[in-house]
PDB file of C-alpha atoms in Angstrom:
ATOM      1  CA  GLU A   1      97.428  13.750   7.421  1.00  0.00           C
ATOM      2  CA  THR A   2      96.900  15.378  10.973  1.00  0.00           C
ATOM      3  CA  GLY A   3      93.608  15.068  12.732  1.00  0.00           C
ATOM      4  CA  VAL A   4      91.698  17.476  14.623  1.00  0.00           C
ATOM      5  CA  THR A   5      93.602  18.111  17.981  1.00  0.00           C
ATOM      6  CA  GLN A   6      91.997  20.213  20.749  1.00  0.00           C
ATOM      7  CA  SER A   7      93.752  21.570  23.706  1.00  0.00           C
ATOM      8  CA  PRO A   8      93.644  21.316  26.951  1.00  0.00           C
ATOM      9  CA  THR A   9      92.074  18.118  27.715  1.00  0.00           C
ATOM     10  CA  HIS A  10      90.448  19.148  31.049  1.00  0.00           C
ATOM     11  CA  LEU A  11      89.969  22.214  32.838  1.00  0.00           C
ATOM     12  CA  ILE A  12      88.399  23.205  36.111  1.00  0.00           C
ATOM     13  CA  LYS A  13      87.260  26.880  36.674  1.00  0.00           C
ATOM     14  CA  THR A  14      85.076  28.910  39.097  1.00  0.00           C
ATOM     15  CA  ARG A  15      81.898  30.866  38.360  1.00  0.00           C
ATOM     16  CA  GLY A  16      82.462  34.467  36.682  1.00  0.00           C
ATOM     17  CA  GLN A  17      86.143  33.215  35.402  1.00  0.00           C
ATOM     18  CA  GLN A  18      87.009  33.398  31.692  1.00  0.00           C
ATOM     19  CA  VAL A  19      88.384  30.547  29.690  1.00  0.00           C
ATOM     20  CA  THR A  20      89.639  29.967  26.166  1.00  0.00           C
ATOM     21  CA  LEU A  21      89.796  26.564  24.428  1.00  0.00           C
ATOM     22  CA  ARG A  22      91.690  25.895  21.148  1.00  0.00           C
ATOM     23  CA  CYS A  23      91.300  23.835  18.120  1.00  0.00           C
ATOM     24  CA  SER A  24      93.562  22.713  15.343  1.00  0.00           C
ATOM     25  CA  SER A  25      91.780  21.824  12.288  1.00  0.00           C
ATOM     26  CA  GLN A  26      92.670  18.786  10.231  1.00  0.00           C
ATOM     27  CA  SER A  27      95.061  19.788   7.782  1.00  0.00           C
ATOM     28  CA  GLY A  28      93.603  21.122   4.372  1.00  0.00           C
ATOM     29  CA  HIS A  29      90.576  21.924   6.070  1.00  0.00           C
ATOM     30  CA  ASN A  30      89.223  25.974   6.134  1.00  0.00           C
ATOM     31  CA  THR A  31      86.219  25.733   8.581  1.00  0.00           C
ATOM     32  CA  VAL A  32      85.897  24.970  12.074  1.00  0.00           C
ATOM     33  CA  SER A  33      82.594  24.449  13.747  1.00  0.00           C
ATOM     34  CA  TRP A  34      82.327  24.353  17.881  1.00  0.00           C
ATOM     35  CA  TYR A  35      79.901  22.236  19.871  1.00  0.00           C
ATOM     36  CA  GLN A  36      78.869  21.976  23.582  1.00  0.00           C
ATOM     37  CA  GLN A  37      77.800  18.657  24.885  1.00  0.00           C
ATOM     38  CA  ALA A  38      76.211  18.320  28.053  1.00  0.00           C
ATOM     39  CA  LEU A  39      76.269  15.073  29.900  1.00  0.00           C
ATOM     40  CA  GLY A  40      73.710  12.763  28.168  1.00  0.00           C
ATOM     41  CA  GLN A  41      72.631  14.893  25.466  1.00  0.00           C
ATOM     42  CA  GLY A  42      73.863  15.335  21.680  1.00  0.00           C
ATOM     43  CA  PRO A  43      76.189  18.145  20.997  1.00  0.00           C
ATOM     44  CA  GLN A  44      74.554  21.620  20.391  1.00  0.00           C
ATOM     45  CA  PHE A  45      76.029  23.851  17.583  1.00  0.00           C
ATOM     46  CA  ILE A  46      77.503  27.034  19.300  1.00  0.00           C
ATOM     47  CA  PHE A  47      78.900  28.998  15.768  1.00  0.00           C
ATOM     48  CA  GLN A  48      81.363  28.229  12.908  1.00  0.00           C
ATOM     49  CA  TYR A  49      84.343  30.063  11.441  1.00  0.00           C
ATOM     50  CA  TYR A  50      85.168  30.033   7.722  1.00  0.00           C
ATOM     51  CA  ARG A  51      87.927  32.255   6.410  1.00  0.00           C
ATOM     52  CA  GLU A  52      88.332  33.768   9.735  1.00  0.00           C
ATOM     53  CA  GLU A  53      84.661  34.906   9.982  1.00  0.00           C
ATOM     54  CA  GLU A  54      81.674  33.959  11.920  1.00  0.00           C
ATOM     55  CA  ASN A  55      79.770  31.929   9.562  1.00  0.00           C
ATOM     56  CA  GLY A  56      76.631  30.880  11.549  1.00  0.00           C
ATOM     57  CA  ARG A  57      75.679  30.598  15.167  1.00  0.00           C
ATOM     58  CA  GLY A  58      73.460  28.623  17.411  1.00  0.00           C
ATOM     59  CA  ASN A  59      71.618  29.650  20.387  1.00  0.00           C
ATOM     60  CA  PHE A  60      74.234  30.879  22.447  1.00  0.00           C
ATOM     61  CA  PRO A  61      74.649  34.271  24.345  1.00  0.00           C
ATOM     62  CA  PRO A  62      77.497  36.634  23.349  1.00  0.00           C
ATOM     63  CA  ARG A  63      79.446  35.673  26.091  1.00  0.00           C
ATOM     64  CA  PHE A  64      80.584  32.807  23.897  1.00  0.00           C
ATOM     65  CA  SER A  65      82.998  34.387  21.237  1.00  0.00           C
ATOM     66  CA  GLY A  66      85.440  32.849  18.943  1.00  0.00           C
ATOM     67  CA  LEU A  67      88.418  33.362  16.577  1.00  0.00           C
ATOM     68  CA  GLN A  68      89.939  31.711  13.682  1.00  0.00           C
ATOM     69  CA  PHE A  69      93.444  32.472  12.355  1.00  0.00           C
ATOM     70  CA  PRO A  70      94.861  32.479   9.174  1.00  0.00           C
ATOM     71  CA  ASN A  71      95.999  28.827   9.532  1.00  0.00           C
ATOM     72  CA  TYR A  72      92.463  27.794  10.109  1.00  0.00           C
ATOM     73  CA  SER A  73      92.945  27.152  13.606  1.00  0.00           C
ATOM     74  CA  SER A  74      90.392  28.304  16.101  1.00  0.00           C
ATOM     75  CA  GLU A  75      89.745  29.558  19.778  1.00  0.00           C
ATOM     76  CA  LEU A  76      86.486  29.534  21.928  1.00  0.00           C
ATOM     77  CA  ASN A  77      86.218  32.147  24.512  1.00  0.00           C
ATOM     78  CA  VAL A  78      83.496  31.954  27.137  1.00  0.00           C
ATOM     79  CA  ASN A  79      83.445  35.160  29.675  1.00  0.00           C
ATOM     80  CA  ALA A  80      81.744  35.038  32.916  1.00  0.00           C
ATOM     81  CA  LEU A  81      81.281  31.435  33.515  1.00  0.00           C
ATOM     82  CA  GLU A  82      78.184  29.712  34.792  1.00  0.00           C
ATOM     83  CA  LEU A  83      77.710  26.415  36.479  1.00  0.00           C
ATOM     84  CA  ASP A  84      75.932  25.193  33.510  1.00  0.00           C
ATOM     85  CA  ASP A  85      78.708  26.008  30.962  1.00  0.00           C
ATOM     86  CA  SER A  86      80.220  22.603  32.649  1.00  0.00           C
ATOM     87  CA  ALA A  87      80.393  20.224  29.454  1.00  0.00           C
ATOM     88  CA  LEU A  88      82.355  18.847  26.849  1.00  0.00           C
ATOM     89  CA  TYR A  89      83.494  21.140  24.182  1.00  0.00           C
ATOM     90  CA  LEU A  90      84.044  19.836  20.857  1.00  0.00           C
ATOM     91  CA  CYS A  91      85.444  21.251  17.756  1.00  0.00           C
ATOM     92  CA  ALA A  92      84.685  20.093  14.156  1.00  0.00           C
ATOM     93  CA  SER A  93      86.540  20.654  11.033  1.00  0.00           C
ATOM     94  CA  SER A  94      85.442  20.284   7.420  1.00  0.00           C
ATOM     95  CA  LEU A  95      86.562  21.667   3.919  1.00  0.00           C
ATOM     96  CA  GLU A  96      83.837  24.195   2.774  1.00  0.00           C
ATOM     97  CA  GLY A  97      82.744  23.184  -0.865  1.00  0.00           C
ATOM     98  CA  LEU A  98      79.530  22.319  -2.553  1.00  0.00           C
ATOM     99  CA  GLY A  99      77.031  20.795  -0.318  1.00  0.00           C
ATOM    100  CA  PRO A 100      77.353  19.555   3.276  1.00  0.00           C
ATOM    101  CA  PRO A 101      80.969  18.341   3.982  1.00  0.00           C
ATOM    102  CA  GLU A 102      82.074  15.408   6.029  1.00  0.00           C
ATOM    103  CA  GLN A 103      83.083  17.129   9.411  1.00  0.00           C
ATOM    104  CA  PHE A 104      85.589  15.347  11.726  1.00  0.00           C
ATOM    105  CA  PHE A 105      85.812  16.281  15.489  1.00  0.00           C
ATOM    106  CA  GLY A 106      88.613  16.560  17.807  1.00  0.00           C
ATOM    107  CA  PRO A 107      88.665  14.837  21.111  1.00  0.00           C
ATOM    108  CA  GLY A 108      87.088  17.321  22.989  1.00  0.00           C
ATOM    109  CA  THR A 109      87.939  19.538  26.147  1.00  0.00           C
ATOM    110  CA  ARG A 110      86.107  18.758  29.427  1.00  0.00           C
ATOM    111  CA  LEU A 111      85.226  22.127  31.212  1.00  0.00           C
ATOM    112  CA  THR A 112      84.135  22.094  34.876  1.00  0.00           C
ATOM    113  CA  VAL A 113      82.812  25.245  36.500  1.00  0.00           C
ATOM    114  CA  LEU A 114      82.515  25.220  40.169  1.00  0.00           C
TER     115      LEU A 114
ATOM    116  CA  SER B   1      60.201  18.244  20.667  1.00  0.00           C
ATOM    117  CA  GLN B   2      63.545  16.932  19.317  1.00  0.00           C
ATOM    118  CA  GLU B   3      64.043  17.820  15.813  1.00  0.00           C
ATOM    119  CA  LEU B   4      66.143  14.731  15.299  1.00  0.00           C
ATOM    120  CA  GLU B   5      64.686  11.561  17.234  1.00  0.00           C
ATOM    121  CA  GLN B   6      66.798   8.483  17.662  1.00  0.00           C
ATOM    122  CA  SER B   7      65.647   5.106  18.903  1.00  0.00           C
ATOM    123  CA  PRO B   8      66.196   3.007  20.968  1.00  0.00           C
ATOM    124  CA  GLN B   9      67.655   5.216  23.642  1.00  0.00           C
ATOM    125  CA  SER B  10      69.886   2.238  24.702  1.00  0.00           C
ATOM    126  CA  LEU B  11      70.353  -1.474  23.418  1.00  0.00           C
ATOM    127  CA  ILE B  12      72.051  -4.488  25.135  1.00  0.00           C
ATOM    128  CA  VAL B  13      72.998  -7.104  22.884  1.00  0.00           C
ATOM    129  CA  GLN B  14      74.389 -10.502  22.832  1.00  0.00           C
ATOM    130  CA  GLU B  15      77.792 -10.751  20.850  1.00  0.00           C
ATOM    131  CA  GLY B  16      77.248 -11.980  17.398  1.00  0.00           C
ATOM    132  CA  LYS B  17      73.659 -10.456  17.245  1.00  0.00           C
ATOM    133  CA  ASN B  18      72.617  -7.766  14.497  1.00  0.00           C
ATOM    134  CA  LEU B  19      70.972  -4.697  15.751  1.00  0.00           C
ATOM    135  CA  THR B  20      69.555  -1.502  14.175  1.00  0.00           C
ATOM    136  CA  ILE B  21      69.336   2.243  15.294  1.00  0.00           C
ATOM    137  CA  ASN B  22      66.865   4.443  13.749  1.00  0.00           C
ATOM    138  CA  CYS B  23      67.186   8.266  13.444  1.00  0.00           C
ATOM    139  CA  THR B  24      64.151  10.086  12.409  1.00  0.00           C
ATOM    140  CA  SER B  25      63.772  14.084  11.479  1.00  0.00           C
ATOM    141  CA  SER B  26      60.893  16.327  11.584  1.00  0.00           C
ATOM    142  CA  LYS B  27      62.468  18.213   8.738  1.00  0.00           C
ATOM    143  CA  THR B  28      64.149  17.353   5.162  1.00  0.00           C
ATOM    144  CA  LEU B  29      67.616  16.138   5.834  1.00  0.00           C
ATOM    145  CA  TYR B  30      70.377  17.699   3.571  1.00  0.00           C
ATOM    146  CA  GLY B  31      73.076  15.594   5.208  1.00  0.00           C
ATOM    147  CA  LEU B  32      72.945  12.869   7.458  1.00  0.00           C
ATOM    148  CA  TYR B  33      75.922  11.865   9.459  1.00  0.00           C
ATOM    149  CA  TRP B  34      76.630   9.044  11.878  1.00  0.00           C
ATOM    150  CA  TYR B  35      79.302   9.241  14.627  1.00  0.00           C
ATOM    151  CA  LYS B  36      80.476   6.864  17.383  1.00  0.00           C
ATOM    152  CA  GLN B  37      81.471   8.202  20.719  1.00  0.00           C
ATOM    153  CA  LYS B  38      83.181   6.598  23.658  1.00  0.00           C
ATOM    154  CA  TYR B  39      82.091   8.017  27.116  1.00  0.00           C
ATOM    155  CA  GLY B  40      83.413  11.284  27.602  1.00  0.00           C
ATOM    156  CA  GLU B  41      85.603  11.467  24.528  1.00  0.00           C
ATOM    157  CA  GLY B  42      85.180  12.968  20.897  1.00  0.00           C
ATOM    158  CA  LEU B  43      83.040  11.633  18.038  1.00  0.00           C
ATOM    159  CA  ILE B  44      84.398   9.108  15.805  1.00  0.00           C
ATOM    160  CA  PHE B  45      83.107   9.928  12.128  1.00  0.00           C
ATOM    161  CA  LEU B  46      81.390   6.671  10.616  1.00  0.00           C
ATOM    162  CA  MET B  47      79.856   7.938   7.668  1.00  0.00           C
ATOM    163  CA  MET B  48      77.523  10.558   5.658  1.00  0.00           C
ATOM    164  CA  LEU B  49      74.683  10.153   3.338  1.00  0.00           C
ATOM    165  CA  GLN B  50      73.041  12.962   1.128  1.00  0.00           C
ATOM    166  CA  LYS B  51      70.722  11.350  -1.319  1.00  0.00           C
ATOM    167  CA  GLY B  52      67.529   9.627  -1.024  1.00  0.00           C
ATOM    168  CA  GLY B  53      67.805   5.979  -1.075  1.00  0.00           C
ATOM    169  CA  GLU B  54      71.758   6.229  -0.422  1.00  0.00           C
ATOM    170  CA  GLU B  55      73.074   3.141   1.437  1.00  0.00           C
ATOM    171  CA  LYS B  56      76.924   2.898   2.628  1.00  0.00           C
ATOM    172  CA  SER B  57      78.843   0.438   4.662  1.00  0.00           C
ATOM    173  CA  HIS B  58      81.822   0.482   6.537  1.00  0.00           C
ATOM    174  CA  GLU B  59      83.043  -3.357   7.802  1.00  0.00           C
ATOM    175  CA  LYS B  60      79.979  -4.341   9.689  1.00  0.00           C
ATOM    176  CA  ILE B  61      78.008  -1.166   9.800  1.00  0.00           C
ATOM    177  CA  THR B  62      75.738  -0.400   7.139  1.00  0.00           C
ATOM    178  CA  ALA B  63      73.726   2.888   7.072  1.00  0.00           C
ATOM    179  CA  LYS B  64      70.663   3.977   4.803  1.00  0.00           C
ATOM    180  CA  LEU B  65      68.985   7.128   3.950  1.00  0.00           C
ATOM    181  CA  ASP B  66      65.276   6.883   3.031  1.00  0.00           C
ATOM    182  CA  GLU B  67      63.935   8.098  -0.169  1.00  0.00           C
ATOM    183  CA  LYS B  68      61.971  10.803   1.457  1.00  0.00           C
ATOM    184  CA  LYS B  69      65.171  11.868   3.345  1.00  0.00           C
ATOM    185  CA  GLN B  70      63.656  12.133   6.842  1.00  0.00           C
ATOM    186  CA  GLN B  71      65.080   8.968   8.212  1.00  0.00           C
ATOM    187  CA  SER B  72      67.928   6.912   8.409  1.00  0.00           C
ATOM    188  CA  SER B  73      68.934   3.363   9.947  1.00  0.00           C
ATOM    189  CA  LEU B  74      72.215   2.183  11.078  1.00  0.00           C
ATOM    190  CA  HIS B  75      72.687  -1.813  11.131  1.00  0.00           C
ATOM    191  CA  ILE B  76      75.355  -3.490  12.683  1.00  0.00           C
ATOM    192  CA  THR B  77      75.679  -7.079  11.626  1.00  0.00           C
ATOM    193  CA  ALA B  78      77.318  -9.599  14.170  1.00  0.00           C
ATOM    194  CA  SER B  79      77.992  -7.004  16.695  1.00  0.00           C
ATOM    195  CA  GLN B  80      81.283  -7.317  18.831  1.00  0.00           C
ATOM    196  CA  PRO B  81      82.451  -5.796  22.086  1.00  0.00           C
ATOM    197  CA  SER B  82      84.163  -3.284  20.179  1.00  0.00           C
ATOM    198  CA  HIS B  83      81.051  -2.028  18.733  1.00  0.00           C
ATOM    199  CA  ALA B  84      79.972  -0.652  22.324  1.00  0.00           C
ATOM    200  CA  GLY B  85      79.610   3.050  22.785  1.00  0.00           C
ATOM    201  CA  ILE B  86      77.040   6.043  22.152  1.00  0.00           C
ATOM    202  CA  TYR B  87      75.959   6.175  18.396  1.00  0.00           C
ATOM    203  CA  LEU B  88      74.933   9.709  17.350  1.00  0.00           C
ATOM    204  CA  CYS B  89      73.227  10.986  14.314  1.00  0.00           C
ATOM    205  CA  GLY B  90      73.654  14.118  13.147  1.00  0.00           C
ATOM    206  CA  ALA B  91      71.966  16.053  10.526  1.00  0.00           C
ATOM    207  CA  VAL B  92      71.877  19.344   8.352  1.00  0.00           C
ATOM    208  CA  LEU B  93      68.450  20.291   8.546  1.00  0.00           C
ATOM    209  CA  SER B  94      66.418  22.367   6.078  1.00  0.00           C
ATOM    210  CA  GLY B  95      66.533  25.987   7.023  1.00  0.00           C
ATOM    211  CA  ALA B  96      70.145  25.473   8.500  1.00  0.00           C
ATOM    212  CA  GLY B  97      72.607  27.981   7.723  1.00  0.00           C
ATOM    213  CA  SER B  98      76.348  27.179   7.433  1.00  0.00           C
ATOM    214  CA  TYR B  99      75.954  23.336   7.277  1.00  0.00           C
ATOM    215  CA  GLN B 100      75.664  23.439  11.266  1.00  0.00           C
ATOM    216  CA  LEU B 101      74.703  20.048  12.541  1.00  0.00           C
ATOM    217  CA  THR B 102      71.851  18.927  14.734  1.00  0.00           C
ATOM    218  CA  PHE B 103      72.279  15.978  16.734  1.00  0.00           C
ATOM    219  CA  GLY B 104      70.076  13.602  18.630  1.00  0.00           C
ATOM    220  CA  LYS B 105      70.527  12.385  22.135  1.00  0.00           C
ATOM    221  CA  GLY B 106      72.379   9.254  21.053  1.00  0.00           C
ATOM    222  CA  THR B 107      71.823   5.479  21.391  1.00  0.00           C
ATOM    223  CA  LYS B 108      73.969   3.843  23.986  1.00  0.00           C
ATOM    224  CA  LEU B 109      74.994   0.324  22.873  1.00  0.00           C
ATOM    225  CA  SER B 110      76.282  -2.531  24.968  1.00  0.00           C
ATOM    226  CA  VAL B 111      77.504  -5.705  23.591  1.00  0.00           C
ATOM    227  CA  ILE B 112      77.883  -8.565  25.975  1.00  0.00           C
ATOM    228  CA  PRO B 113      80.648 -11.093  25.119  1.00  0.00           C
TER     229      PRO B 113
END
């Protein structure tokens, strides 16, 4: 069984640039959620994708967008990067069913915005 | 105020000692998740609780969800240096859509050999 993978591991960008982060879900899982974790804080929910559709969104501006592909992998895109976007970005995969599912996280992508 | 409060914020224990971390919610918990995180890395799934009164164990770690489903505790027996890290509770709260998780700020655990 393949676990959740994310790429790249680290990324450095400058203010105003755009970035794309990638996530491959655990085999058999059909749902991917993205979280942002600032230093010293718990992860904050950005959005979730199920069957290639956005299935819930947290309190993040529209410049945070995403995609899910037919193989259930996902991308997180952030436009017009700001300094405060510097954080660890985590994706979690799960299998949608009855009731809250177990959610497994990837190793994260560390984004630094200069 | 935080919807999910963890206590303590940090904990330093001698190897071999027992310890407890608490997670309290201002709303009903529909699913309560415990994760461990090494600094700057991903979250390692420990266990998930759903039913009031439920208790689960994995090796030396036991988690409980109280009957009213608004509080959970994580107990580590005979702590080891390998238990060191940040413990995060996450929850599906009442009113949340899409089973999104709300997290506490974490408890930093240090185990002194």
